[in-house]
CSV table of C-alpha atoms in Angstrom, one decimal:
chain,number,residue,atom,x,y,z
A,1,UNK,CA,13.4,-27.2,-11.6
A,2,UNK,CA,14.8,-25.0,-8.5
A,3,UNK,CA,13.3,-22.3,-9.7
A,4,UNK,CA,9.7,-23.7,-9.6
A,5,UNK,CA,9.1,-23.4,-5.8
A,6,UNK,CA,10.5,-20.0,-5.6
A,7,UNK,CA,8.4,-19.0,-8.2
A,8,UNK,CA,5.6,-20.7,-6.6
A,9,UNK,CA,6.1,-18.6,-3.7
A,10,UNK,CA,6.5,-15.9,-5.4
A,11,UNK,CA,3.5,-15.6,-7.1
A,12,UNK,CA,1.7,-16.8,-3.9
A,13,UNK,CA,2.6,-13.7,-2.3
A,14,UNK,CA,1.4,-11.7,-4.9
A,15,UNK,CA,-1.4,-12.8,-4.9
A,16,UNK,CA,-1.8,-12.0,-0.8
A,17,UNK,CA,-0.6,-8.7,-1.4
A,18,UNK,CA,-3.6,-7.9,-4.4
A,19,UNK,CA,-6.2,-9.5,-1.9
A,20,UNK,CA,-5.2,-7.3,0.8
A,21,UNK,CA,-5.1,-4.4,-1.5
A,22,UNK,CA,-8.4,-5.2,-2.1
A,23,UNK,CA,-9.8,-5.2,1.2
A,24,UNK,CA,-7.9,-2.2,1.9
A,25,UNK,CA,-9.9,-0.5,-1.0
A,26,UNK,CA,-13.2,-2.4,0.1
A,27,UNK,CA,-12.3,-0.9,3.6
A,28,UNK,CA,-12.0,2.7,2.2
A,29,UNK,CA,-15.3,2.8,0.2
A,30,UNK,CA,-16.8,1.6,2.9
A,31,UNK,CA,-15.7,4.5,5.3
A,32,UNK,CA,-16.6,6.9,2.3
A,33,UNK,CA,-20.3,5.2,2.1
A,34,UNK,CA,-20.8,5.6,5.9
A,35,UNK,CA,-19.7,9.3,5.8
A,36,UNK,CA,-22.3,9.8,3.0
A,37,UNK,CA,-24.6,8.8,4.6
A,38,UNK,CA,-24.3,9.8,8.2
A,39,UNK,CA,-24.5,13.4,6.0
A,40,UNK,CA,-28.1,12.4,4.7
A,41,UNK,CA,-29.2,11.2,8.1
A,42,UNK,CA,-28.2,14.8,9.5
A,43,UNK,CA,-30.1,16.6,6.5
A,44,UNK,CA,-33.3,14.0,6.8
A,45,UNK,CA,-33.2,14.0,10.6
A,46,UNK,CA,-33.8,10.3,10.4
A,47,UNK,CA,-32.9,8.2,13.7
A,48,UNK,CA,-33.5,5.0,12.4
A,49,UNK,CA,-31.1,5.2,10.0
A,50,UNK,CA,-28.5,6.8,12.1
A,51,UNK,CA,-28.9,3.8,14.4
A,52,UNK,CA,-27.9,1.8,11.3
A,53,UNK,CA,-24.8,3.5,10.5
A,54,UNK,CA,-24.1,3.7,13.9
A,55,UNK,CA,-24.3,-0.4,13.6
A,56,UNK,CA,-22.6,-0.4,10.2
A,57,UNK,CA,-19.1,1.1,11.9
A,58,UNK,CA,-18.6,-2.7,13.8
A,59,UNK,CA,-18.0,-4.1,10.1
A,60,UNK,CA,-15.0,-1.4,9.3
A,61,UNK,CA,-13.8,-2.2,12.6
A,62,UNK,CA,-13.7,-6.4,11.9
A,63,UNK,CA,-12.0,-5.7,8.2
A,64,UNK,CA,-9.7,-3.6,9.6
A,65,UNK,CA,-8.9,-6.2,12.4
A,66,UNK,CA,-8.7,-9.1,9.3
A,67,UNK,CA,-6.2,-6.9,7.0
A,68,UNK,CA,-3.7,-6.1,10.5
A,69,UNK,CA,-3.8,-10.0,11.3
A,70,UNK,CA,-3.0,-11.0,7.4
A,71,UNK,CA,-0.7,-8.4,6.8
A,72,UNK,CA,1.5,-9.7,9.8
A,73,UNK,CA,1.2,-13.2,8.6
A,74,UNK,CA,2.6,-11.6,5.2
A,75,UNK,CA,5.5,-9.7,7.1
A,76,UNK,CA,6.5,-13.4,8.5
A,77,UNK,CA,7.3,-14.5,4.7
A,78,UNK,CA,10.3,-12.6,4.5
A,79,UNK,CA,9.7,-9.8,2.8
A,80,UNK,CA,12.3,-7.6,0.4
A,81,UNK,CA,12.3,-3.6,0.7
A,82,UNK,CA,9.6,-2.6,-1.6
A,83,UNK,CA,6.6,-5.5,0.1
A,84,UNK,CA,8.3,-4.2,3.9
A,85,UNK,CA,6.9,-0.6,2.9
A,86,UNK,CA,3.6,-2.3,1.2
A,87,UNK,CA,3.5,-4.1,4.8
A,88,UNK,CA,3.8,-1.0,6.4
A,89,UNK,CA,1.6,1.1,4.5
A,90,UNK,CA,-1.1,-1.0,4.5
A,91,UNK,CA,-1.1,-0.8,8.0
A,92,UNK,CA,-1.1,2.6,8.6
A,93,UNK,CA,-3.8,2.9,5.7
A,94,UNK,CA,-6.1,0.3,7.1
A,95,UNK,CA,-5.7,1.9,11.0
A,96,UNK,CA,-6.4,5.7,9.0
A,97,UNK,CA,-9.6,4.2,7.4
A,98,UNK,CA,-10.8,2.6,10.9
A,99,UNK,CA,-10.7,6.2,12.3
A,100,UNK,CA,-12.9,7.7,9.5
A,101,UNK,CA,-15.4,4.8,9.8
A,102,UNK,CA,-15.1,5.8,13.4
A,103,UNK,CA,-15.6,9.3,12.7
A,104,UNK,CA,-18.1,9.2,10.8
A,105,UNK,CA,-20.3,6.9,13.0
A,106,UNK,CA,-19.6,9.8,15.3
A,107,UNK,CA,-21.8,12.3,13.1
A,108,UNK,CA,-24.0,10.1,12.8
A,109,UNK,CA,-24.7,9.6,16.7
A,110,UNK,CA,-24.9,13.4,17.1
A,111,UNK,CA,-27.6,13.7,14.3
A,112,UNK,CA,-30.1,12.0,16.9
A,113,UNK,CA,-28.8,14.6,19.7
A,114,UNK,CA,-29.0,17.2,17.1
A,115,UNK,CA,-33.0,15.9,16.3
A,116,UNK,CA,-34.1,17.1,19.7
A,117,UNK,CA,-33.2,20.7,18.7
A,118,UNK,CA,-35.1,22.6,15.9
A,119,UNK,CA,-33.2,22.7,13.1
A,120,UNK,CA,-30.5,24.9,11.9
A,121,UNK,CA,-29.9,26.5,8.8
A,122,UNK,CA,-26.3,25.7,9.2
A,123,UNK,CA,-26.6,22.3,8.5
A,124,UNK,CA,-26.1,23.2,4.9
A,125,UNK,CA,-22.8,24.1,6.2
A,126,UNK,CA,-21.8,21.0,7.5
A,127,UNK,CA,-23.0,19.4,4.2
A,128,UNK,CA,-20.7,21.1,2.0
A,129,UNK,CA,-17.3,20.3,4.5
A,130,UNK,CA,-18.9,16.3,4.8
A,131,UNK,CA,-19.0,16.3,1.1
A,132,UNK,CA,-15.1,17.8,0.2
A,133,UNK,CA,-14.1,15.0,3.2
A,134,UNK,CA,-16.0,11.9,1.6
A,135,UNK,CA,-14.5,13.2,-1.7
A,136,UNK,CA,-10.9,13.1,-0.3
A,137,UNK,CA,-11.5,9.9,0.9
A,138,UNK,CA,-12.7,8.3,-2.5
A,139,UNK,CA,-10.0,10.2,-4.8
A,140,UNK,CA,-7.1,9.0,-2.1
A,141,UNK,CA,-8.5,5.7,-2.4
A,142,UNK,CA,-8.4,6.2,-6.1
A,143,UNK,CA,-4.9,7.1,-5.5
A,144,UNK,CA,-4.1,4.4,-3.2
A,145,UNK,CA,-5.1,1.9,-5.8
A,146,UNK,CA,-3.1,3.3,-9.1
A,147,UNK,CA,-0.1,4.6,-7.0
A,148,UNK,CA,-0.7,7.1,-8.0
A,149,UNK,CA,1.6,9.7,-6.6
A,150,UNK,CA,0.6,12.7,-7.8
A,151,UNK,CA,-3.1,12.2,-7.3
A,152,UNK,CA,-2.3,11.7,-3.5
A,153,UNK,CA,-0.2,14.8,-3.3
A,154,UNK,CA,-3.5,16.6,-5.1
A,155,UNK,CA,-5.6,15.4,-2.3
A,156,UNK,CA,-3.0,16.4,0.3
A,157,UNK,CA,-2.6,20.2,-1.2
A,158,UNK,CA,-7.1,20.2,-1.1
A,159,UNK,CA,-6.8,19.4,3.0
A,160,UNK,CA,-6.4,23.1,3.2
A,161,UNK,CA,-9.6,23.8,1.2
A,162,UNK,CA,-11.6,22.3,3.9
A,163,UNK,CA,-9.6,23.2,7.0
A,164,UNK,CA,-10.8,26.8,5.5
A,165,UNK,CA,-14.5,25.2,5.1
A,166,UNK,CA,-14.5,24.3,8.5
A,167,UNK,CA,-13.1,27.1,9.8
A,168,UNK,CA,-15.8,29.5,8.4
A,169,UNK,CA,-18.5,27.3,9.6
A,170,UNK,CA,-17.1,27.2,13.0
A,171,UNK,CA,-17.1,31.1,12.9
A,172,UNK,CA,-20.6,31.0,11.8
A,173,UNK,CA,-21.7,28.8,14.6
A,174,UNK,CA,-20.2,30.9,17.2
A,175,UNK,CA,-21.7,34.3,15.9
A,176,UNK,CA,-25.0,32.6,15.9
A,177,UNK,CA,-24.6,31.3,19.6
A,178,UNK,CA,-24.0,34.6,20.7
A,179,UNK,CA,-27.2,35.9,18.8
A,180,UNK,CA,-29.2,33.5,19.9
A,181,UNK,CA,-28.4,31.4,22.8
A,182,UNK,CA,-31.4,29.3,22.2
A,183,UNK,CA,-29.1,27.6,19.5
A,184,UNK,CA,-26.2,27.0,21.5
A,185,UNK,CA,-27.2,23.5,22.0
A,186,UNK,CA,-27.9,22.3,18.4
A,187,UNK,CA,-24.9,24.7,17.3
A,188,UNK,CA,-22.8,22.7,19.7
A,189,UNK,CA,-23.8,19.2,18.5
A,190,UNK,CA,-22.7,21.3,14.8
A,191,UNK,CA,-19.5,21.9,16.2
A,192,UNK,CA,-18.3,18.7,17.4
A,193,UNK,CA,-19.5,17.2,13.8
A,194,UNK,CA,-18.4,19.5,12.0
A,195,UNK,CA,-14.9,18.5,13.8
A,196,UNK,CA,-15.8,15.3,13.1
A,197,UNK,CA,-15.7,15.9,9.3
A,198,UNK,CA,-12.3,18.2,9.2
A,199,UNK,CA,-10.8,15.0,11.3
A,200,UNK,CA,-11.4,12.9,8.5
A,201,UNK,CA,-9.9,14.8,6.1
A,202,UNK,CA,-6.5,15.1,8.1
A,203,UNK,CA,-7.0,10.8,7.9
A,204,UNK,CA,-7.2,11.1,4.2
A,205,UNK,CA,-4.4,13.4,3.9
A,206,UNK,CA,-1.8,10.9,5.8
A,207,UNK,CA,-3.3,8.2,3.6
A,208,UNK,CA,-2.0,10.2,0.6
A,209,UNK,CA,1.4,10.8,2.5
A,210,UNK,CA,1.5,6.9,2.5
A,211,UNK,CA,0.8,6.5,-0.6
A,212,UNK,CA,4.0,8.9,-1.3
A,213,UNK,CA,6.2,6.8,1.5
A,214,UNK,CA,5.1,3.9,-0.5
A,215,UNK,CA,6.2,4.5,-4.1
A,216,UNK,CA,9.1,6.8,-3.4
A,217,UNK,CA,10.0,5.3,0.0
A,218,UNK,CA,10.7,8.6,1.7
A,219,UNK,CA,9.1,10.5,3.9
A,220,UNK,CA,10.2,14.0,3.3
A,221,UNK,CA,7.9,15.5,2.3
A,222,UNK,CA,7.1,19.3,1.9
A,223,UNK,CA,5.1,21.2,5.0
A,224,UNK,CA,1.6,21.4,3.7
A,225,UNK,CA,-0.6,24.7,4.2
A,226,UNK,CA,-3.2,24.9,6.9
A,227,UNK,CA,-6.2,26.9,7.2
A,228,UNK,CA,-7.6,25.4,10.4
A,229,UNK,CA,-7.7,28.5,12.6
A,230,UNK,CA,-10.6,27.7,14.8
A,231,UNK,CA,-7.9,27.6,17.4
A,232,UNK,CA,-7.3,31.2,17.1
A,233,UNK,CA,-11.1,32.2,16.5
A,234,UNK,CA,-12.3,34.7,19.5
A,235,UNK,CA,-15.3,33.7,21.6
């Protein structure tokens, strides 16, 4: 009979910690979505449905508000070691997700700038880095949802694959500038996008590095390679 209120409770906070795993996982296809399609609004030039997206970013916001408030009401029950770092990575998760949502409503608001240019031919460019981010995204999310520890250190080794994408694109866009100054507008608005899109890789990667922290509950973890040298790239 003691026994049945503890287990009660128990299985009570189980059963918050799966919902909020859920959201979490709601959240993060959600961010993936928008980043999809902010990269089709680019490619159609459509400013309708950049305004949308643009819209849609308020609803990542919200969940992500709704999974910081529940998860401190689930930090208040007393938590043991392993649901502290479930607590705590959920957190940082959630907060990583509400900046990739935020980024990619950021691509999305340059598209319209970038309408009022002709186009670029390097918007193909842009394409191929938008689609290696939103696929970080879902297979960390993937990852995330298995605990899958290995899978997140995958998608933490592939941040350097498009840190290199990014970086050749922002080459590109700078030899064309100096070509052809009349693209120095719309190759600008590529730029800060194309930033945009190597940003949200970096968020996926610390997801994965949670991920790690929360099944090994360490977080030593090897330096990982970097190709982002647009720091170093000449003007």
């Amino acid at each position: 009979m003691n026994n049945v209120p503890h287990d009660h409770i128990v299985k009570s906070y189980d059963e918050e910690q799966r919902r909020l795993l859920d959201e979490t996982l709601r959240m993060g296809e959600m961010a993936a979505a928008q980043l999809e399609a902010a990269l089709d609004v680019v490619q159609r030039r459509d400013d309708k449905a950049a305004a949308r997206i643009i819209g849609n970013d308020e609803a990542i916001d919200a969940l992500e508000q709704t999974i910081s408030h529940d998860v401190m009401k689930l930090a208040l029950r007393g938590p043991m070691a392993r649901d502290l770092r479930e607590i705590l990575a959920t957190i940082r998760i959630a907060s990583d997700i509400e900046r990739i949502g935020d980024y990619a409503a950021n691509v999305a608001k340059r598209s319209t700038a970038l309408n009022l240019a002709p186009p670029l031919p390097h918007v193909g460019g842009l394409q191929v880095i938008g689609k290696l981010a939103a696929q970080q995204v879902r297979d960390v999310m993937t990852a995330y949802r298995g605990n899958d520890v290995v899978a997140a250190q995958q998608v933490r080794d592939r941040d350097a694959e498009l840190d290199a994408a990014y970086t050749s694109l922002f080459r590109e866009l700078l030899t064309y500038m100096a070509e052809d100054p009349r693209s120095i507008t719309g190759c600008t608005h590529l730029l800060f996008m194309a930033k945009n899109i190597e940003r949200i890789g970096d968020h996926a990667t610390n997801i994965a590095e949670n991920i790690w922290f929360l099944v090994r509950g360490e977080d030593n973890l090897p330096p990982r390679e970097k190709r982002d040298d647009s720091n170093t790239v000449a003007p």
